[in-house]
PDB file of N, CA and C in Angstrom:
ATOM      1  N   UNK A   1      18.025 -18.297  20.308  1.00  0.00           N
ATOM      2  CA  UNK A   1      17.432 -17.364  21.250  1.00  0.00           C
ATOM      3  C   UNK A   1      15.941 -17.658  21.381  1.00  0.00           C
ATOM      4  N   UNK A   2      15.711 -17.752  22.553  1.00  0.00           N
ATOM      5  CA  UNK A   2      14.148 -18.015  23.041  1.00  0.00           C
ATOM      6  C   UNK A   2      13.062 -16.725  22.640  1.00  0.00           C
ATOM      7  N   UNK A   3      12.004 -16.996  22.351  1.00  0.00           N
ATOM      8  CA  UNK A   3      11.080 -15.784  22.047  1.00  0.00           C
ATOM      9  C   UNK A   3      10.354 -15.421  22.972  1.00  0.00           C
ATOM     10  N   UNK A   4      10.057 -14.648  23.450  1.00  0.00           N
ATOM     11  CA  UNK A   4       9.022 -14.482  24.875  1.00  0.00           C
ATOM     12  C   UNK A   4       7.864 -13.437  23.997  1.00  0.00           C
ATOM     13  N   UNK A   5       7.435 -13.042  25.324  1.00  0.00           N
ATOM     14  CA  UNK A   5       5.618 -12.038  24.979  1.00  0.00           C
ATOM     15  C   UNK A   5       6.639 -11.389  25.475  1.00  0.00           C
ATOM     16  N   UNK A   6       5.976 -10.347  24.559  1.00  0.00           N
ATOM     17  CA  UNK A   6       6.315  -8.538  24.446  1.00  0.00           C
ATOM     18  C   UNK A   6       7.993  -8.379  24.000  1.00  0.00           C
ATOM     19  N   UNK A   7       8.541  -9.363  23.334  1.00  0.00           N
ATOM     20  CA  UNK A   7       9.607  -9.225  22.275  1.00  0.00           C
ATOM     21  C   UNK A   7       9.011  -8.306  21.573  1.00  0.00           C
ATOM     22  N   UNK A   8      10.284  -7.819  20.478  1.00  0.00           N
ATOM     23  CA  UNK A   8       9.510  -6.837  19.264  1.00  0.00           C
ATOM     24  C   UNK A   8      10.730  -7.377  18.555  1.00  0.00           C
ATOM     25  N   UNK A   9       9.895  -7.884  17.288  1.00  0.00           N
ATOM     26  CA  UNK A   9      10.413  -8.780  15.863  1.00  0.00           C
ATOM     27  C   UNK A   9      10.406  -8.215  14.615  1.00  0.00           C
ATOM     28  N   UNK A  10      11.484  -8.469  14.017  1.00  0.00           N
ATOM     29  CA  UNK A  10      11.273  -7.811  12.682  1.00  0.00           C
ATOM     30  C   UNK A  10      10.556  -9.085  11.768  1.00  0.00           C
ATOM     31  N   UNK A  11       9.946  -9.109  10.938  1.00  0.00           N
ATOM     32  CA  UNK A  11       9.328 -10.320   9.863  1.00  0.00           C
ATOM     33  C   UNK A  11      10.672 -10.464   8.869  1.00  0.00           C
ATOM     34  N   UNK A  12      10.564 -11.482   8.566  1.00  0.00           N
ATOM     35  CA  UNK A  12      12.217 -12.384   7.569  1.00  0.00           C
ATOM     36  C   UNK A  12      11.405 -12.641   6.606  1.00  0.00           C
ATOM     37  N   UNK A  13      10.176 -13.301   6.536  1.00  0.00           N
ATOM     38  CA  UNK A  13       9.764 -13.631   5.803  1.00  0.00           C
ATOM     39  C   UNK A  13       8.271 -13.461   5.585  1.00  0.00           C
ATOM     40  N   UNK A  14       7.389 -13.393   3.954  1.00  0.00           N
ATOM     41  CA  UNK A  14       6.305 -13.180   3.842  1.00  0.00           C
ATOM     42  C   UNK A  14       6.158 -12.224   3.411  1.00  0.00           C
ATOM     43  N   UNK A  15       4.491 -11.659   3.364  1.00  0.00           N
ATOM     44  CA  UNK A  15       4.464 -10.181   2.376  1.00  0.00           C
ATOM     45  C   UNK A  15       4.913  -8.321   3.477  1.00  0.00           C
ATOM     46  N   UNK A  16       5.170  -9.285   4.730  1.00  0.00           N
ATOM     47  CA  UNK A  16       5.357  -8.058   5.656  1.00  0.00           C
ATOM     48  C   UNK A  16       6.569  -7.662   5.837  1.00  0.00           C
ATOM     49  N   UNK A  17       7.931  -9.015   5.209  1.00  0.00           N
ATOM     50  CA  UNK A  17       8.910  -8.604   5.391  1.00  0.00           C
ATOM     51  C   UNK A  17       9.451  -7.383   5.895  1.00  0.00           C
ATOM     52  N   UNK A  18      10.315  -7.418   6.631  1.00  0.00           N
ATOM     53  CA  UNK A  18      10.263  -5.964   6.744  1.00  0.00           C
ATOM     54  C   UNK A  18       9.816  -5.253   8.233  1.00  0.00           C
ATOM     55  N   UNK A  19       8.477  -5.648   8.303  1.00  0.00           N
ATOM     56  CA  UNK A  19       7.573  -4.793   9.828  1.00  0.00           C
ATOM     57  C   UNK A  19       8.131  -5.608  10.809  1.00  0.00           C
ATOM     58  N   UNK A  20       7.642  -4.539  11.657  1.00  0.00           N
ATOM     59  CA  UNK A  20       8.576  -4.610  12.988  1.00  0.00           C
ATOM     60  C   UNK A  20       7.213  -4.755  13.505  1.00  0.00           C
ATOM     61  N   UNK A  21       6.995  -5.935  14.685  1.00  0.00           N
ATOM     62  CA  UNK A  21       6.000  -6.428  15.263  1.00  0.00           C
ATOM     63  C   UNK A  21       6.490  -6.424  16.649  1.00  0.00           C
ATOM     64  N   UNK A  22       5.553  -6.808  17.729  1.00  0.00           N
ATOM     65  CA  UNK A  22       5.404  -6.866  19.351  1.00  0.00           C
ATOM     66  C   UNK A  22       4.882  -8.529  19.280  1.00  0.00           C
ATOM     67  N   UNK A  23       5.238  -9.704  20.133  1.00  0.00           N
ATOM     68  CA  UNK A  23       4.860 -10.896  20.640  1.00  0.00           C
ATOM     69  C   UNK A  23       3.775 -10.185  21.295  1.00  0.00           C
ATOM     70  N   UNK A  24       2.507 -11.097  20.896  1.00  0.00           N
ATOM     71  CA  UNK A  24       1.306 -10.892  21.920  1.00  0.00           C
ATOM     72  C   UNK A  24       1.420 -11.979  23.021  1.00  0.00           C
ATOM     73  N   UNK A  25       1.419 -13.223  22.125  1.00  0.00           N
ATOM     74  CA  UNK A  25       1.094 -14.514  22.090  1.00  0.00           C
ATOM     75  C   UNK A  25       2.104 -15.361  22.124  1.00  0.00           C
ATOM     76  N   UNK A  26       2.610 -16.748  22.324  1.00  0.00           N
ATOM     77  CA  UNK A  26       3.320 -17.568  22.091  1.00  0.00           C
ATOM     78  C   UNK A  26       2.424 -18.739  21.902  1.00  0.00           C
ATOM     79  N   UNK A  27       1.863 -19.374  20.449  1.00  0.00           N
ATOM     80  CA  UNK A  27       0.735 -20.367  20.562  1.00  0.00           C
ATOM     81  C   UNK A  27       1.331 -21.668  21.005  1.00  0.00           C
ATOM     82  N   UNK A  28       2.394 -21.924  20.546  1.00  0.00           N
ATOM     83  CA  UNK A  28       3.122 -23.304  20.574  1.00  0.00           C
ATOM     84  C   UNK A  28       4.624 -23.435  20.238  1.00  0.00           C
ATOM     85  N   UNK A  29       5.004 -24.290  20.400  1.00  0.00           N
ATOM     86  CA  UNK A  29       6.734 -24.282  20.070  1.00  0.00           C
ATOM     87  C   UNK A  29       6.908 -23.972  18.158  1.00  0.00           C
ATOM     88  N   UNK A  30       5.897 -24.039  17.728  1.00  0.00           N
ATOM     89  CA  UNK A  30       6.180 -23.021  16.461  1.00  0.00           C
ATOM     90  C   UNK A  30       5.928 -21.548  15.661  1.00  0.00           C
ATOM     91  N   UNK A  31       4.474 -21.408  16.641  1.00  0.00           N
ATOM     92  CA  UNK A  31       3.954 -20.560  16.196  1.00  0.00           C
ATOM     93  C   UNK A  31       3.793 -19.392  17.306  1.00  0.00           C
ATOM     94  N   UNK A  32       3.182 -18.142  16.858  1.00  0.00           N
ATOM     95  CA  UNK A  32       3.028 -17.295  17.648  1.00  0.00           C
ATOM     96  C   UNK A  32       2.198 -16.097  17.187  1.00  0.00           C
ATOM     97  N   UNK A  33       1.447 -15.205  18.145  1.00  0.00           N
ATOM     98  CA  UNK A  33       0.145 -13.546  17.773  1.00  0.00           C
ATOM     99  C   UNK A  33       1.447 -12.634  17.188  1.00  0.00           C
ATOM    100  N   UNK A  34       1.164 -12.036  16.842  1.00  0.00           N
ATOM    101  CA  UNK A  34       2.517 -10.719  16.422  1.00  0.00           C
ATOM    102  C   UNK A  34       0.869  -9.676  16.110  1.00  0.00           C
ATOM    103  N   UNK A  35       1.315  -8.444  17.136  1.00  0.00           N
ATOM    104  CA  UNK A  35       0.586  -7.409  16.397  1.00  0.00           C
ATOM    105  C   UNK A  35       1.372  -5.848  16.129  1.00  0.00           C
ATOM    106  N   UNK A  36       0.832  -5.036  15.719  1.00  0.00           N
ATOM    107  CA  UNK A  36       1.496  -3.674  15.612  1.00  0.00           C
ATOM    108  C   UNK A  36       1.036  -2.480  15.494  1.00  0.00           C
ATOM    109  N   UNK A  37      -0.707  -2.699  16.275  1.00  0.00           N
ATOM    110  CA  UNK A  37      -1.547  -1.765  16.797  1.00  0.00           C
ATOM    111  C   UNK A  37      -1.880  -0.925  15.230  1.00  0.00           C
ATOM    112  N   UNK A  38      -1.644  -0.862  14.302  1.00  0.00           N
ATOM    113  CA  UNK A  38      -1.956  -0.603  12.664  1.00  0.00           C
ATOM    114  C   UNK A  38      -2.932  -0.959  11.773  1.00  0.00           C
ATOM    115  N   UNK A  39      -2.518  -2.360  11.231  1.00  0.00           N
ATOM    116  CA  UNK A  39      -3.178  -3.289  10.397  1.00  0.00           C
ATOM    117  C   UNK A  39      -3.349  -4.857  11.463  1.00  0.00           C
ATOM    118  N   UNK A  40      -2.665  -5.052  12.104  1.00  0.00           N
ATOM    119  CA  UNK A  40      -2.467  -6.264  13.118  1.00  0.00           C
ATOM    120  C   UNK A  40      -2.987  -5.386  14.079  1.00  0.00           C
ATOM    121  N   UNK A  41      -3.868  -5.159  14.758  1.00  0.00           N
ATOM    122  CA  UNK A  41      -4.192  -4.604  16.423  1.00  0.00           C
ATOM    123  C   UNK A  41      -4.413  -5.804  17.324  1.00  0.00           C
ATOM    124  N   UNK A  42      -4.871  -5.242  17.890  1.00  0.00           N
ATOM    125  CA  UNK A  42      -5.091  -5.900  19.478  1.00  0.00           C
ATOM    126  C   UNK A  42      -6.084  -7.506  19.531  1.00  0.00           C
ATOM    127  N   UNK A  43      -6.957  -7.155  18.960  1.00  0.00           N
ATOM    128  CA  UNK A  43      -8.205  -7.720  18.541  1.00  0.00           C
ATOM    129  C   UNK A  43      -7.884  -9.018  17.522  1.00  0.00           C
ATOM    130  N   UNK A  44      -6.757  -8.293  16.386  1.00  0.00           N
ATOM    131  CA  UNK A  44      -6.670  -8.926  15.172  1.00  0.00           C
ATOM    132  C   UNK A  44      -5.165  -9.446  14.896  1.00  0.00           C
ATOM    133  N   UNK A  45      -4.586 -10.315  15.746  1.00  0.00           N
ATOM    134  CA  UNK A  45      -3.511 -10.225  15.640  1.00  0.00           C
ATOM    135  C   UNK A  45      -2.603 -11.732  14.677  1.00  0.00           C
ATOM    136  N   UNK A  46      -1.352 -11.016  13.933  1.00  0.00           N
ATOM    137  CA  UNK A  46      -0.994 -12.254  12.910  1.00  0.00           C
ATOM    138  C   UNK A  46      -0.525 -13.659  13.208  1.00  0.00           C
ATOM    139  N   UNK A  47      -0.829 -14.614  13.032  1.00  0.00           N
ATOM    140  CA  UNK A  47      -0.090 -16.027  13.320  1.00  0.00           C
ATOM    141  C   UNK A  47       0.863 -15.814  12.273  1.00  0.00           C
ATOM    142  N   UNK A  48       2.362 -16.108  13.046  1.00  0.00           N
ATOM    143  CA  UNK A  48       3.270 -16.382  11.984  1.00  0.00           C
ATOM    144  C   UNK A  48       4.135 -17.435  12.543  1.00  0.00           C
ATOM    145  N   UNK A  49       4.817 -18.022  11.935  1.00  0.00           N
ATOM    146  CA  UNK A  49       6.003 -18.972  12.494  1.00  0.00           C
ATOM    147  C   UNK A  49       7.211 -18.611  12.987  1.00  0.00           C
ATOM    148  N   UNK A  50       7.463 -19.172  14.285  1.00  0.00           N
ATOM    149  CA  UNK A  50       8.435 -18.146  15.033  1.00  0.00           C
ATOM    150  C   UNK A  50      10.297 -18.243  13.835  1.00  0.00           C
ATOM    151  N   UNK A  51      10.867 -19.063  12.788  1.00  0.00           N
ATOM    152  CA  UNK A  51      11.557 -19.286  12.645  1.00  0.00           C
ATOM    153  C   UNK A  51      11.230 -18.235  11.302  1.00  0.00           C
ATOM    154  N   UNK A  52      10.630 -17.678  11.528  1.00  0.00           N
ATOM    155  CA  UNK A  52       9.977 -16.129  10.152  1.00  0.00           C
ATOM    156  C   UNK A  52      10.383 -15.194  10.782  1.00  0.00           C
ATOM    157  N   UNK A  53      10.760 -15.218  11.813  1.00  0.00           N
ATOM    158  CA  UNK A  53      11.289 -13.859  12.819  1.00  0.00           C
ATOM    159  C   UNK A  53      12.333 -13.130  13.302  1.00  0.00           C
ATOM    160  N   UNK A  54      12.788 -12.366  13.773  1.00  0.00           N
ATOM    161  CA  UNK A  54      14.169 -11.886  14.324  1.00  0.00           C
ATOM    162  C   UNK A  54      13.917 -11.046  15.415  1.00  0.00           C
ATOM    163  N   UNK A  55      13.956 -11.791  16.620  1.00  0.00           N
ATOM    164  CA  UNK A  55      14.020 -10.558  17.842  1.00  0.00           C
ATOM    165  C   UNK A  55      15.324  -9.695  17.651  1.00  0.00           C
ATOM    166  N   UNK A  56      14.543  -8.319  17.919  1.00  0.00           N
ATOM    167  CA  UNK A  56      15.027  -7.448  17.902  1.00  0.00           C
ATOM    168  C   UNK A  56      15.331  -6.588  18.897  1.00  0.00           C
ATOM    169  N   UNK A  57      14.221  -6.433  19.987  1.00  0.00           N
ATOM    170  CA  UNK A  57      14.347  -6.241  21.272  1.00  0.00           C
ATOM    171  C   UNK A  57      12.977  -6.383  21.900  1.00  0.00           C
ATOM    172  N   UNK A  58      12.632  -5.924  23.875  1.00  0.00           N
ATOM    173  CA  UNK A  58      11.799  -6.546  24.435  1.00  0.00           C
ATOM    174  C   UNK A  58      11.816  -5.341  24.790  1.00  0.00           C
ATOM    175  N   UNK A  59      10.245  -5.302  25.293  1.00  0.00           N
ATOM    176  CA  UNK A  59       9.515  -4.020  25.709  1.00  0.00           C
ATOM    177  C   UNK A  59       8.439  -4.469  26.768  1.00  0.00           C
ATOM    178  N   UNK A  60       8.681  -5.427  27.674  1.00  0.00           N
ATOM    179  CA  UNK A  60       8.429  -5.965  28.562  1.00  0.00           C
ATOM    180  C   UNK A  60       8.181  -5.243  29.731  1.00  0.00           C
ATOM    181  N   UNK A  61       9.195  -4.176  29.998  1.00  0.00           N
ATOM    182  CA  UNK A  61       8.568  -2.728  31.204  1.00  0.00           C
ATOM    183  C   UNK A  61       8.098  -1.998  30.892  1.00  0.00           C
ATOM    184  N   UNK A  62       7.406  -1.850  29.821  1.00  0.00           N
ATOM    185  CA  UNK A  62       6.413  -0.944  29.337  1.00  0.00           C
ATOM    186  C   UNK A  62       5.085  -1.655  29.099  1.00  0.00           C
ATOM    187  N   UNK A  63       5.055  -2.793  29.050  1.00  0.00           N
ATOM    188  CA  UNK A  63       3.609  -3.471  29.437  1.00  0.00           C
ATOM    189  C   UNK A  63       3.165  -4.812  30.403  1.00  0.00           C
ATOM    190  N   UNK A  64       3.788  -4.462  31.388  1.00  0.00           N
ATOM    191  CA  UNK A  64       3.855  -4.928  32.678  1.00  0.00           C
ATOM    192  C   UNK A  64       2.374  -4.546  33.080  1.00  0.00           C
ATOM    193  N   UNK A  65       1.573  -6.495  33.237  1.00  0.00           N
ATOM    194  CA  UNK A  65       0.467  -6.210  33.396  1.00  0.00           C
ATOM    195  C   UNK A  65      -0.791  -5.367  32.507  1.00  0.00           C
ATOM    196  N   UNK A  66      -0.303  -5.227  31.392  1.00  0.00           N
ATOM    197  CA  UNK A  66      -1.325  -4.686  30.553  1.00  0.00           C
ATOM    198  C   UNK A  66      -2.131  -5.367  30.042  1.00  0.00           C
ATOM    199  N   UNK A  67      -1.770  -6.911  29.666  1.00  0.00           N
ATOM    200  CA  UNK A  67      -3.030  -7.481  28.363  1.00  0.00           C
ATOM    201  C   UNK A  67      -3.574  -8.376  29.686  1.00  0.00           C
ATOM    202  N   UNK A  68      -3.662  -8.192  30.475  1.00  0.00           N
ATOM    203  CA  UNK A  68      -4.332  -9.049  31.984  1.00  0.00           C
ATOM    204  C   UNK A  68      -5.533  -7.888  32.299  1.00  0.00           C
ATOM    205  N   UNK A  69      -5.464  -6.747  31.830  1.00  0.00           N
ATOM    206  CA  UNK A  69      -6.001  -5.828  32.038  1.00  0.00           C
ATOM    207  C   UNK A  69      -6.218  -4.736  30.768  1.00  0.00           C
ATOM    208  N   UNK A  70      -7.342  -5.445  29.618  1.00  0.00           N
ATOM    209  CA  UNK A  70      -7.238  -4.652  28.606  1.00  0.00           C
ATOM    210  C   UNK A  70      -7.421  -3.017  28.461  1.00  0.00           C
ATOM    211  N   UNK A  71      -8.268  -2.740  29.722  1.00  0.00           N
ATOM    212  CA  UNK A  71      -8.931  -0.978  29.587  1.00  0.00           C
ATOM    213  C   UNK A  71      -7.200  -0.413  29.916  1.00  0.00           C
ATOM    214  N   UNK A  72      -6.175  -0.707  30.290  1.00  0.00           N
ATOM    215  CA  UNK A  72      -4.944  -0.392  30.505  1.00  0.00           C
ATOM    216  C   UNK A  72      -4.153  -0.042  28.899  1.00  0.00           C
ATOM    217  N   UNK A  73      -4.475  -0.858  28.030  1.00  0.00           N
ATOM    218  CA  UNK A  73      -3.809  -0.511  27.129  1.00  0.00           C
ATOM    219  C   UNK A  73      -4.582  -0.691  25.628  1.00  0.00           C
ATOM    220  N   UNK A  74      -3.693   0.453  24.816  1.00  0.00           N
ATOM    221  CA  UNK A  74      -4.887   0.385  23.006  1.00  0.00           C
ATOM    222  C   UNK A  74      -3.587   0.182  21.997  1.00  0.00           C
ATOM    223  N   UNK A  75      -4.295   0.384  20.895  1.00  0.00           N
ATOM    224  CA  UNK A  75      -2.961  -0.054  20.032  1.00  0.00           C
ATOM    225  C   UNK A  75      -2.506   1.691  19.469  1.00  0.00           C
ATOM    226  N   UNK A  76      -2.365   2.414  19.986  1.00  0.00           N
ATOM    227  CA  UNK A  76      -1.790   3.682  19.495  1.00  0.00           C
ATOM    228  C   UNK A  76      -0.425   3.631  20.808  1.00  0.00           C
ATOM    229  N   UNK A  77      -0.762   2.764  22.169  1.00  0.00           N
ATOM    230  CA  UNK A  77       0.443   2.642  22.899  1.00  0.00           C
ATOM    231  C   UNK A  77       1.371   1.698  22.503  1.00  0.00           C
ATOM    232  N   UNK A  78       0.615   0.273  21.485  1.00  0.00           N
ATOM    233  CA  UNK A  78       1.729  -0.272  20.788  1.00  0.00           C
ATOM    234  C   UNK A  78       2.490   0.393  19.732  1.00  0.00           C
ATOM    235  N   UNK A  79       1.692   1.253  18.744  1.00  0.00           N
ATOM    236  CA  UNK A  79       2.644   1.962  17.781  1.00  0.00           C
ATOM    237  C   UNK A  79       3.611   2.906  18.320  1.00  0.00           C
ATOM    238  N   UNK A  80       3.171   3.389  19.183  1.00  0.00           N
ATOM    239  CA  UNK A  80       4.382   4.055  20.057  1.00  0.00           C
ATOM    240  C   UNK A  80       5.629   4.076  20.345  1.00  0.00           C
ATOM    241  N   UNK A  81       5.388   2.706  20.715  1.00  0.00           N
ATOM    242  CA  UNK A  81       6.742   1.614  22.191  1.00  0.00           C
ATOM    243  C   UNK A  81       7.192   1.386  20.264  1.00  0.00           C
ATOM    244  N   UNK A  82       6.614   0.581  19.474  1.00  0.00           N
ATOM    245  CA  UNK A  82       7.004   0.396  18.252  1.00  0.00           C
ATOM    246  C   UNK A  82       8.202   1.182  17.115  1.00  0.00           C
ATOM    247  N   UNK A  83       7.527   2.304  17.543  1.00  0.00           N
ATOM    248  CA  UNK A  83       7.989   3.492  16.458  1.00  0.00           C
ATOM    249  C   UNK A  83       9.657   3.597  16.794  1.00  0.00           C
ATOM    250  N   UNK A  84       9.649   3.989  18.593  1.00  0.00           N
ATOM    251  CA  UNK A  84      10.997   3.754  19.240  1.00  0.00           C
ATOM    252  C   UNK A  84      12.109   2.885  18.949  1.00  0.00           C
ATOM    253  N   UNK A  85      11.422   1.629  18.838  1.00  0.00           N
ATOM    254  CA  UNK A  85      12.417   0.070  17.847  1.00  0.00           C
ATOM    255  C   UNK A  85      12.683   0.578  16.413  1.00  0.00           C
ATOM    256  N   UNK A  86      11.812   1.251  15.755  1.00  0.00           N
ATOM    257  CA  UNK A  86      11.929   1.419  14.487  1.00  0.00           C
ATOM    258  C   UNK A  86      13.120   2.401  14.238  1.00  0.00           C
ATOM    259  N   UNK A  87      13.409   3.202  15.112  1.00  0.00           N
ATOM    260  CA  UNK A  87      14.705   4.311  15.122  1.00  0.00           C
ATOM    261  C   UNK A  87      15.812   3.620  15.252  1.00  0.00           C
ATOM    262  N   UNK A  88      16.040   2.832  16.071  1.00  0.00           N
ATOM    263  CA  UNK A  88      17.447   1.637  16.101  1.00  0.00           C
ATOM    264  C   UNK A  88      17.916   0.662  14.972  1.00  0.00           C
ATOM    265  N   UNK A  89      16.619   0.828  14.208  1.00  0.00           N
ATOM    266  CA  UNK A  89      17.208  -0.619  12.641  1.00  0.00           C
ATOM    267  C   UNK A  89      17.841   1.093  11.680  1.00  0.00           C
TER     268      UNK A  89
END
């Protein structure tokens, strides 16, 4: 399965195991931003290796046009859209 921006991933591996992240970024065919508006925000977001990951689902109509336009969105709207994924595991 292909990874896109604005997937939301659970971590497989590392000390975050576990957190449930948003694709900011896609850097390269290995790597990729993961943030979760928390400890990872907007500003500060994690490089991890995409084969560390598990899409889980996409939240892609809920930030339509947002990081093209930062005053549009903060990271209390990522923990949000977030929290929602977190009810389904």
């Amino acid at each position: 399965m292909a990874v896109k921006q604005f997937d939301v991933a659970l971590s497989l591996a590392g000390r975050d195991t576990g957190n449930i992240y948003l694709v900011s970024e896609l850097i390269d065919e290995k790597y990729l931003l993961l943030i979760d508006g928390k400890s990872r925000t907007i500003s500060k977001p994690k490089r991890k290796k995409i084969k560390h990951i598990q899409v889980i689902g996409n939240a892609a109509s809920e930030f339509e046009g947002v990081f093209e336009d930062k005053s549009k969105t903060n990271d209390a709207k990522i923990r949000k859209i977030l929290k929602e994924f977190e009810k389904v595991i």
